[in-house]
Amino acid sequence: MKNKHLHFATRTIHAGYDPHQNHGALTPPIHTSSTFAFNTVEQGGDAFAGENDHYIYSRLGTPSQQQLEQRLADLEGSEAALVTASGMGAITSAIWSLVQAGDEIIADKSLYGCTFSFFEHGLKKFGVTVNYMDLSKPQFLTEHITKRTKLVYTESPSNPNMRLVDIAAVADITRQHGIKFMVDNTFCTPYLQNPISLGAHIVVHSATKYLGGHGDLIAGVVAGSAEDLLHIRQFGLKDMTGAVISGHDVALLMRGLKTLHVRMDRHCENAQKVAEYLNESPYIKQVDYPGLNGFSQAELAKKQMRQPGGMLAFELQGDRAQAAAFVNQLQLILCAVSLGDTESLIQHPASMTHSTYTEEELIAHLISPTLLRLSVGLEHIDDIIADIDQALESVFNGGSGNKELSVFA
Ligand SMILES: *Cc1c(COP(=O)(O)O)cnc(C)c1O
């Protein structure tokens, strides 16, 4: 059977792995071997020359890693994929492979905090310039492109404020100028959005989030053309970052992926209800969720996302201290960074994920001091909403809160 004719739900479970080639084992074996023996020097020589597909050393890949990579490429609709030890391992392995001193990168204003830190404090040190612009207005992209621009980089929706970038529009412009366009697809996963089919060249993920889905691993993904991925594997990953995933995490990620579609449907359903609840609340100033009718980019969301996702951002009425008090008052929803887990997780970007930003940078990058980011989990929706409700009542109305919602009460 050709995979393309199968539905996403089927491909998350079957793509890239055939039990009949593995003694019938339903679940792929975990390869923990660091190295692979050759029959002869000649066979080893051919493997190094790329003239056979014998495995060499696990920094370059293992059989179970390759199965996972085939599955991810299938889901992203790319020629090839690479899994890495973390999302940052994926982003840095890809970008180190594509730029050199003197090059320029154009990035959107809103970025995951460590990506921003890598750009500002890492790449700049090596003579690569990163220019930030509002990529939600792609009509202004051309005027930022120079002869030195090598790469345009964005997230969509962006972390933490849920701004969307029109991927097809930016992809068109980058293709006209012969530069690469890289999209961090962590918030959507390939179940909700396929940047490659919209024209992007390279997709990166933190697989720590929805792809793994259970908060029990750190991993990353790069997807793109076979040519780009070979270079990123053999140079960026092998020689620059060494951010190699362990065999055990390959197995956990493979297991997480099997339920991706089921989990994402429920994340989206729960997040929609939470967003609607918050949108009605007198204590909430602003809710950013692509599934709300009032969302400023609702049209674009419908155009490029199959569903609005499980992440939302909102701003409380009041000040930074009240935003913190609200989070502290939550009983069921945990205060933690990361996202895409079965547990609902909330965090305060200005204090946590984006704390490497100066006050000026926070303003320039559209992160308000009262902004909260919520990853809506898979708990029962009534319990999630009851927890938010009691915390809001407690902060704004002097309510006593409801300790019964705590599983530790
Ligand atoms: C978490 C995250 C990353 C970094 O991934 P790690 O797996 O933590 O290294 C990159 N981009 C986004 C959007 C993220 O949420």
Short mmCIF file of C-alpha atoms and ligand atoms in Angstrom, two decimals:
data_model
loop_
_atom_site.label_atom_id
_atom_site.label_comp_id
_atom_site.label_asym_id
_atom_site.label_seq_id
_atom_site.Cartn_x
_atom_site.Cartn_y
_atom_site.Cartn_z
CA MET A 1 0.00 0.00 0.00
CA LYS A 2 1.21 3.52 -0.84
CA ASN A 3 1.27 5.65 2.30
CA LYS A 4 -0.06 8.75 0.56
CA HIS A 5 -3.42 7.10 0.10
CA LEU A 6 -3.77 6.34 3.78
CA HIS A 7 -5.27 8.76 6.28
CA PHE A 8 -3.18 10.66 8.83
CA ALA A 9 -4.49 8.53 11.72
CA THR A 10 -3.32 5.39 9.95
CA ARG A 11 0.07 6.83 9.01
CA THR A 12 0.87 7.96 12.59
CA ILE A 13 0.52 4.30 13.56
CA HIS A 14 2.05 2.48 10.58
CA ALA A 15 4.31 4.69 8.43
CA GLY A 16 7.98 3.73 8.30
CA TYR A 17 7.74 0.45 10.19
CA ASP A 18 6.87 -3.05 9.00
CA PRO A 19 6.62 -5.66 11.80
CA HIS A 20 7.21 -8.45 9.29
CA GLN A 21 10.74 -7.21 8.70
CA ASN A 22 11.38 -7.38 12.47
CA HIS A 23 10.40 -10.91 13.46
CA GLY A 24 6.76 -9.76 13.62
CA ALA A 25 7.50 -7.43 16.56
CA LEU A 26 4.51 -5.06 16.76
CA THR A 27 6.67 -2.42 18.43
CA PRO A 28 10.05 -1.58 16.90
CA PRO A 29 13.10 -2.81 18.82
CA ILE A 30 15.11 -0.22 20.77
CA HIS A 31 18.64 0.10 19.39
CA THR A 32 21.10 1.12 22.05
CA SER A 33 24.24 0.19 20.13
CA SER A 34 26.69 3.06 19.79
CA THR A 35 28.45 1.55 16.78
CA PHE A 36 27.85 -0.95 13.95
CA ALA A 37 30.28 -3.66 12.83
CA PHE A 38 31.31 -4.02 9.20
CA ASN A 39 32.09 -7.34 7.50
CA THR A 40 35.15 -5.89 5.82
CA VAL A 41 37.19 -2.68 5.57
CA GLU A 42 35.79 -2.30 2.05
CA GLN A 43 32.20 -2.41 3.31
CA GLY A 44 33.09 0.18 5.96
CA GLY A 45 34.81 2.33 3.33
CA ASP A 46 31.74 2.19 1.10
CA ALA A 47 29.51 3.13 4.04
CA PHE A 48 31.64 6.23 4.71
CA ALA A 49 31.55 7.12 1.01
CA GLY A 50 27.74 6.86 1.05
CA GLU A 51 27.85 3.96 -1.40
CA ASN A 52 25.90 1.55 0.76
CA ASP A 53 23.33 2.13 3.50
CA HIS A 54 25.13 0.27 6.26
CA TYR A 55 24.84 1.98 9.65
CA ILE A 56 28.15 3.43 10.86
CA TYR A 57 27.87 5.03 14.28
CA SER A 58 24.82 6.18 16.22
CA ARG A 59 25.61 9.88 15.95
CA LEU A 60 24.62 9.37 12.28
CA GLY A 61 21.50 7.32 12.99
CA THR A 62 20.23 3.88 14.01
CA PRO A 63 17.60 1.56 12.50
CA SER A 64 14.86 2.54 14.98
CA GLN A 65 15.73 6.22 14.58
CA GLN A 66 15.40 5.82 10.82
CA GLN A 67 11.95 4.26 11.20
CA LEU A 68 10.86 7.20 13.33
CA GLU A 69 12.33 9.65 10.81
CA GLN A 70 10.45 7.99 7.95
CA ARG A 71 7.23 8.24 9.93
CA LEU A 72 7.80 11.93 10.67
CA ALA A 73 8.71 12.73 7.04
CA ASP A 74 5.55 10.96 5.95
CA LEU A 75 3.43 13.00 8.37
CA GLU A 76 5.09 16.33 7.49
CA GLY A 77 4.93 15.55 3.76
CA SER A 78 8.69 16.08 3.38
CA GLU A 79 11.30 13.99 1.56
CA ALA A 80 13.29 13.42 4.73
CA ALA A 81 13.39 14.04 8.47
CA LEU A 82 15.93 13.95 11.28
CA VAL A 83 15.24 13.46 14.98
CA THR A 84 17.50 15.11 17.54
CA ALA A 85 18.03 15.22 21.30
CA SER A 86 15.90 18.36 21.74
CA GLY A 87 14.01 21.02 19.86
CA MET A 88 16.96 23.38 20.35
CA GLY A 89 19.18 20.59 18.99
CA ALA A 90 17.00 20.53 15.86
CA ILE A 91 16.96 24.31 15.42
CA THR A 92 20.69 24.79 16.02
CA SER A 93 21.74 21.75 13.94
CA ALA A 94 19.69 23.09 11.01
CA ILE A 95 20.76 26.71 11.27
CA TRP A 96 24.48 26.08 11.84
CA SER A 97 24.34 24.04 8.62
CA LEU A 98 22.78 26.82 6.58
CA VAL A 99 24.59 30.03 7.57
CA GLN A 100 28.10 31.39 7.93
CA ALA A 101 29.71 34.61 9.16
CA GLY A 102 28.43 37.59 7.18
CA ASP A 103 25.02 36.04 6.46
CA GLU A 104 21.73 37.52 7.58
CA ILE A 105 18.59 35.89 8.94
CA ILE A 106 15.17 37.53 9.03
CA ALA A 107 13.03 36.32 11.92
CA ASP A 108 9.59 37.14 13.21
CA LYS A 109 9.35 39.33 16.32
CA SER A 110 7.74 36.59 18.43
CA LEU A 111 9.93 33.58 19.09
CA TYR A 112 10.42 30.83 21.61
CA GLY A 113 12.76 32.31 24.26
CA CYS A 114 15.75 30.01 23.67
CA THR A 115 15.53 30.42 19.89
CA PHE A 116 15.72 34.17 20.48
CA SER A 117 18.65 33.64 22.83
CA PHE A 118 20.44 31.46 20.24
CA PHE A 119 19.94 34.18 17.62
CA GLU A 120 20.87 37.13 19.86
CA HIS A 121 23.58 35.68 22.04
CA GLY A 122 24.76 32.73 19.94
CA LEU A 123 24.69 33.43 16.20
CA LYS A 124 25.56 37.12 16.57
CA LYS A 125 28.79 36.18 18.30
CA PHE A 126 29.81 34.32 15.13
CA GLY A 127 29.06 37.17 12.75
CA VAL A 128 25.55 36.19 11.67
CA THR A 129 23.09 39.09 11.86
CA VAL A 130 19.46 38.48 12.78
CA ASN A 131 16.90 41.13 11.84
CA TYR A 132 13.45 40.97 13.40
CA MET A 133 10.27 42.08 11.69
CA ASP A 134 6.55 41.53 11.95
CA LEU A 135 6.15 38.60 9.55
CA SER A 136 2.40 38.68 10.05
CA LYS A 137 2.72 41.48 7.46
CA PRO A 138 4.53 39.60 4.67
CA GLN A 139 4.07 42.52 2.26
CA PHE A 140 7.02 44.19 4.04
CA LEU A 141 9.33 41.19 3.83
CA THR A 142 10.90 42.07 0.47
CA GLU A 143 12.26 45.38 1.77
CA HIS A 144 14.17 43.54 4.53
CA ILE A 145 15.85 41.07 2.15
CA THR A 146 19.43 41.89 1.16
CA LYS A 147 22.09 40.06 -0.86
CA ARG A 148 23.27 38.53 2.43
CA THR A 149 19.90 37.12 3.54
CA LYS A 150 20.08 33.33 3.70
CA LEU A 151 17.08 32.39 5.77
CA VAL A 152 13.65 33.53 6.94
CA TYR A 153 12.56 32.00 10.24
CA THR A 154 9.18 31.95 11.96
CA GLU A 155 6.83 30.11 14.25
CA SER A 156 3.11 30.00 13.53
CA PRO A 157 1.31 30.28 15.87
CA SER A 158 4.14 32.04 17.63
CA ASN A 159 5.25 31.48 21.18
CA PRO A 160 3.91 32.86 23.46
CA ASN A 161 1.38 35.25 21.95
CA MET A 162 -0.34 33.14 19.25
CA ARG A 163 0.34 35.46 16.31
CA LEU A 164 0.05 33.71 12.95
CA VAL A 165 2.26 34.12 9.90
CA ASP A 166 0.84 33.47 6.42
CA ILE A 167 3.18 30.60 5.55
CA ALA A 168 2.24 30.39 1.86
CA ALA A 169 2.73 34.14 1.35
CA VAL A 170 6.17 34.19 3.01
CA ALA A 171 7.17 30.99 1.17
CA ASP A 172 6.36 32.62 -2.20
CA ILE A 173 8.58 35.60 -1.46
CA THR A 174 11.50 33.48 -0.20
CA ARG A 175 11.30 31.29 -3.31
CA GLN A 176 11.41 34.35 -5.58
CA HIS A 177 14.62 35.42 -3.81
CA GLY A 178 16.21 31.96 -3.64
CA ILE A 179 16.45 31.95 0.16
CA LYS A 180 15.32 29.29 2.62
CA PHE A 181 12.21 29.53 4.77
CA MET A 182 12.18 27.62 8.05
CA VAL A 183 9.05 27.16 10.17
CA ASP A 184 8.85 25.97 13.78
CA ASN A 185 5.66 23.84 13.68
CA THR A 186 5.72 22.83 17.36
CA PHE A 187 2.37 24.36 18.33
CA CYS A 188 0.46 22.72 15.46
CA THR A 189 2.16 19.39 14.75
CA PRO A 190 1.68 17.96 11.24
CA TYR A 191 -1.85 16.95 12.24
CA LEU A 192 -2.97 20.59 12.18
CA GLN A 193 -0.60 22.25 9.72
CA ASN A 194 1.90 21.23 7.02
CA PRO A 195 4.29 24.12 6.28
CA ILE A 196 6.09 22.09 3.58
CA SER A 197 2.92 21.73 1.53
CA LEU A 198 2.40 25.50 1.98
CA GLY A 199 5.83 26.07 0.40
CA ALA A 200 8.25 26.24 3.36
CA HIS A 201 11.65 24.54 2.86
CA ILE A 202 12.38 23.29 6.37
CA VAL A 203 10.20 22.47 9.36
CA VAL A 204 11.50 22.15 12.91
CA HIS A 205 9.76 20.86 16.01
CA SER A 206 10.24 20.50 19.68
CA ALA A 207 9.05 16.88 19.84
CA THR A 208 9.16 17.31 23.62
CA LYS A 209 5.71 18.86 23.27
CA TYR A 210 2.73 17.39 21.40
CA LEU A 211 4.64 14.82 19.33
CA GLY A 212 5.89 13.03 22.46
CA GLY A 213 2.81 14.26 24.30
CA HIS A 214 3.40 12.80 27.75
CA GLY A 215 6.07 15.02 29.29
CA ASP A 216 8.52 12.14 29.55
CA LEU A 217 11.16 13.01 26.96
CA ILE A 218 13.11 15.83 25.30
CA ALA A 219 13.49 15.57 21.52
CA GLY A 220 13.43 17.55 18.29
CA VAL A 221 12.70 17.11 14.59
CA VAL A 222 13.93 18.69 11.36
CA ALA A 223 12.02 17.92 8.15
CA GLY A 224 12.75 19.04 4.59
CA SER A 225 14.39 18.00 1.32
CA ALA A 226 16.65 14.95 1.23
CA GLU A 227 19.56 17.20 0.20
CA ASP A 228 19.12 19.68 3.07
CA LEU A 229 18.57 16.90 5.59
CA LEU A 230 21.68 14.99 4.54
CA HIS A 231 23.75 18.14 5.10
CA ILE A 232 22.07 18.90 8.44
CA ARG A 233 22.64 15.30 9.61
CA GLN A 234 26.22 14.95 8.41
CA PHE A 235 27.40 18.41 9.39
CA GLY A 236 25.05 20.29 11.73
CA LEU A 237 24.16 17.32 13.92
CA LYS A 238 27.28 15.19 13.53
CA ASP A 239 29.93 17.91 13.85
CA MET A 240 28.37 21.10 15.20
CA THR A 241 25.84 20.19 17.91
CA GLY A 242 26.11 16.44 18.47
CA ALA A 243 22.50 16.68 19.71
CA VAL A 244 21.82 13.00 19.16
CA ILE A 245 18.63 11.36 20.47
CA SER A 246 18.92 8.24 22.63
CA GLY A 247 17.43 4.93 21.54
CA HIS A 248 15.08 4.92 24.52
CA ASP A 249 13.69 8.32 23.60
CA VAL A 250 13.21 7.15 20.00
CA ALA A 251 10.95 4.41 21.38
CA LEU A 252 9.00 6.82 23.63
CA LEU A 253 8.50 9.24 20.76
CA MET A 254 7.35 6.46 18.44
CA ARG A 255 4.80 5.45 21.09
CA GLY A 256 3.63 9.02 21.67
CA LEU A 257 3.08 9.57 17.94
CA LYS A 258 0.64 6.67 17.70
CA THR A 259 -2.01 8.67 19.58
CA LEU A 260 -1.13 12.11 18.20
CA HIS A 261 -4.37 12.53 16.23
CA VAL A 262 -6.59 11.40 19.13
CA ARG A 263 -4.81 13.65 21.62
CA MET A 264 -4.81 16.67 19.29
CA ASP A 265 -8.56 16.41 18.67
CA ARG A 266 -9.21 16.54 22.41
CA HIS A 267 -6.60 19.28 23.07
CA CYS A 268 -8.36 21.41 20.44
CA GLU A 269 -11.85 20.66 21.75
CA ASN A 270 -10.85 21.54 25.34
CA ALA A 271 -8.89 24.65 24.31
CA GLN A 272 -11.86 25.97 22.31
CA LYS A 273 -14.10 25.69 25.39
CA VAL A 274 -11.53 27.30 27.69
CA ALA A 275 -11.03 30.15 25.18
CA GLU A 276 -14.79 30.74 24.99
CA TYR A 277 -15.07 30.71 28.77
CA LEU A 278 -12.21 33.20 29.20
CA ASN A 279 -13.60 35.38 26.43
CA GLU A 280 -16.83 35.82 28.41
CA SER A 281 -15.09 36.52 31.72
CA PRO A 282 -15.14 40.12 33.05
CA TYR A 283 -11.68 39.52 34.60
CA ILE A 284 -9.98 38.85 31.28
CA LYS A 285 -8.76 41.68 29.07
CA GLN A 286 -7.81 39.73 25.96
CA VAL A 287 -7.82 36.12 24.74
CA ASP A 288 -5.71 35.04 21.77
CA TYR A 289 -6.94 31.77 20.34
CA PRO A 290 -7.21 31.04 16.61
CA GLY A 291 -10.61 29.35 17.12
CA LEU A 292 -12.36 32.47 18.46
CA ASN A 293 -14.47 34.44 15.98
CA GLY A 294 -12.97 37.64 17.31
CA PHE A 295 -9.38 36.41 16.78
CA SER A 296 -7.63 39.03 14.67
CA GLN A 297 -6.28 36.43 12.20
CA ALA A 298 -9.27 34.06 12.18
CA GLU A 299 -9.35 33.96 8.35
CA LEU A 300 -5.69 33.00 8.09
CA ALA A 301 -6.19 30.37 10.81
CA LYS A 302 -8.92 28.76 8.71
CA LYS A 303 -6.75 28.92 5.60
CA GLN A 304 -3.65 27.18 6.96
CA MET A 305 -4.64 25.29 10.13
CA ARG A 306 -7.01 22.32 10.16
CA GLN A 307 -7.99 23.09 13.79
CA PRO A 308 -7.07 25.97 16.12
CA GLY A 309 -4.77 23.94 18.41
CA GLY A 310 -4.43 23.40 22.15
CA MET A 311 -2.52 26.57 23.09
CA LEU A 312 -3.92 29.89 24.10
CA ALA A 313 -2.62 33.16 25.46
CA PHE A 314 -4.57 35.61 27.59
CA GLU A 315 -4.16 38.77 29.57
CA LEU A 316 -5.83 39.32 32.91
CA GLN A 317 -7.29 42.64 33.94
CA GLY A 318 -5.01 44.14 36.53
CA ASP A 319 -1.26 44.06 36.89
CA ARG A 320 1.66 41.67 36.84
CA ALA A 321 1.16 40.79 40.53
CA GLN A 322 -2.46 39.79 39.93
CA ALA A 323 -1.47 37.62 36.97
CA ALA A 324 1.03 35.86 39.23
CA ALA A 325 -1.55 35.54 42.06
CA PHE A 326 -4.00 33.92 39.62
CA VAL A 327 -1.44 31.31 38.58
CA ASN A 328 -0.50 30.67 42.21
CA GLN A 329 -4.15 30.14 43.09
CA LEU A 330 -4.71 27.40 40.48
CA GLN A 331 -5.06 23.95 42.01
CA LEU A 332 -5.29 21.50 39.12
CA ILE A 333 -3.54 23.41 36.32
CA LEU A 334 0.17 23.24 37.02
CA CYS A 335 2.54 26.18 36.80
CA ALA A 336 5.22 24.83 34.48
CA VAL A 337 6.94 25.62 31.22
CA SER A 338 6.63 23.14 28.35
CA LEU A 339 3.34 22.39 26.65
CA GLY A 340 1.45 19.74 24.73
CA ASP A 341 1.29 17.34 27.66
CA THR A 342 -1.76 15.49 29.00
CA GLU A 343 -1.61 17.83 32.03
CA SER A 344 -2.80 21.42 31.63
CA LEU A 345 0.21 23.72 32.12
CA ILE A 346 0.29 27.47 32.59
CA GLN A 347 3.21 29.85 32.68
CA HIS A 348 4.01 33.55 32.87
CA PRO A 349 6.34 34.28 29.91
CA ALA A 350 7.72 37.56 31.26
CA SER A 351 8.98 35.73 34.40
CA MET A 352 9.74 32.37 32.85
CA THR A 353 10.18 31.36 29.19
CA HIS A 354 10.95 34.88 28.00
CA SER A 355 12.89 36.04 31.05
CA THR A 356 16.07 36.36 28.97
CA TYR A 357 14.43 39.40 27.31
CA THR A 358 15.17 42.88 28.61
CA GLU A 359 12.14 45.09 29.45
CA GLU A 360 12.58 46.84 26.09
CA GLU A 361 12.81 43.51 24.26
CA LEU A 362 9.61 42.29 25.94
CA ILE A 363 7.77 45.34 24.60
CA ALA A 364 9.39 45.12 21.16
CA HIS A 365 8.49 41.43 20.94
CA LEU A 366 4.87 41.99 22.01
CA ILE A 367 5.00 40.19 25.37
CA SER A 368 2.90 42.06 27.92
CA PRO A 369 3.73 41.73 31.66
CA THR A 370 0.28 40.25 32.35
CA LEU A 371 0.34 37.75 29.47
CA LEU A 372 -0.21 34.11 30.47
CA ARG A 373 0.28 31.10 28.22
CA LEU A 374 -1.94 28.08 28.79
CA SER A 375 -1.42 24.63 27.31
CA VAL A 376 -4.83 23.01 27.67
CA GLY A 377 -4.46 19.37 28.66
CA LEU A 378 -6.63 16.31 28.41
CA GLU A 379 -8.32 16.49 31.83
CA HIS A 380 -12.12 16.73 31.88
CA ILE A 381 -13.12 20.15 30.54
CA ASP A 382 -15.43 20.89 33.49
CA ASP A 383 -12.55 20.42 35.94
CA ILE A 384 -10.23 22.67 33.94
CA ILE A 385 -12.82 25.46 33.76
CA ALA A 386 -13.79 25.08 37.44
CA ASP A 387 -10.14 25.53 38.40
CA ILE A 388 -9.78 28.71 36.33
CA ASP A 389 -13.07 29.98 37.72
CA GLN A 390 -12.14 29.52 41.37
CA ALA A 391 -8.72 31.14 40.85
CA LEU A 392 -10.26 34.19 39.13
CA GLU A 393 -12.88 34.53 41.88
CA SER A 394 -10.18 34.29 44.49
CA VAL A 395 -7.98 37.00 42.91
CA PHE A 396 -10.70 39.43 41.89
CA ASN A 397 -13.48 38.78 44.41
CA GLY A 398 -11.61 37.63 47.48
CA GLY A 399 -13.06 34.13 47.09
CA SER A 400 -11.41 31.47 49.18
CA GLY A 401 -10.62 29.23 46.21
CA ASN A 402 -11.59 25.61 45.97
CA LYS A 403 -9.00 23.26 47.37
CA GLU A 404 -11.15 20.28 46.42
CA LEU A 405 -9.90 20.67 42.89
CA SER A 406 -6.43 19.74 43.98
CA VAL A 407 -5.67 16.08 43.51
CA PHE A 408 -3.33 16.50 46.50
CA ALA A 409 -6.00 18.01 48.80
C1 LIG B 1 9.98 24.01 23.54
C2 LIG B 1 10.13 24.72 22.26
C3 LIG B 1 11.35 24.72 21.57
C4 LIG B 1 12.61 24.09 22.15
O1 LIG B 1 12.46 22.70 22.23
P1 LIG B 1 13.23 21.79 23.34
O2 LIG B 1 12.72 20.43 23.02
O3 LIG B 1 12.80 22.29 24.68
O4 LIG B 1 14.68 21.96 23.11
C5 LIG B 1 11.41 25.35 20.35
N1 LIG B 1 10.33 25.95 19.81
C6 LIG B 1 9.14 25.98 20.46
C7 LIG B 1 7.98 26.67 19.81
C8 LIG B 1 9.00 25.37 21.69
O5 LIG B 1 7.82 25.41 22.32
#
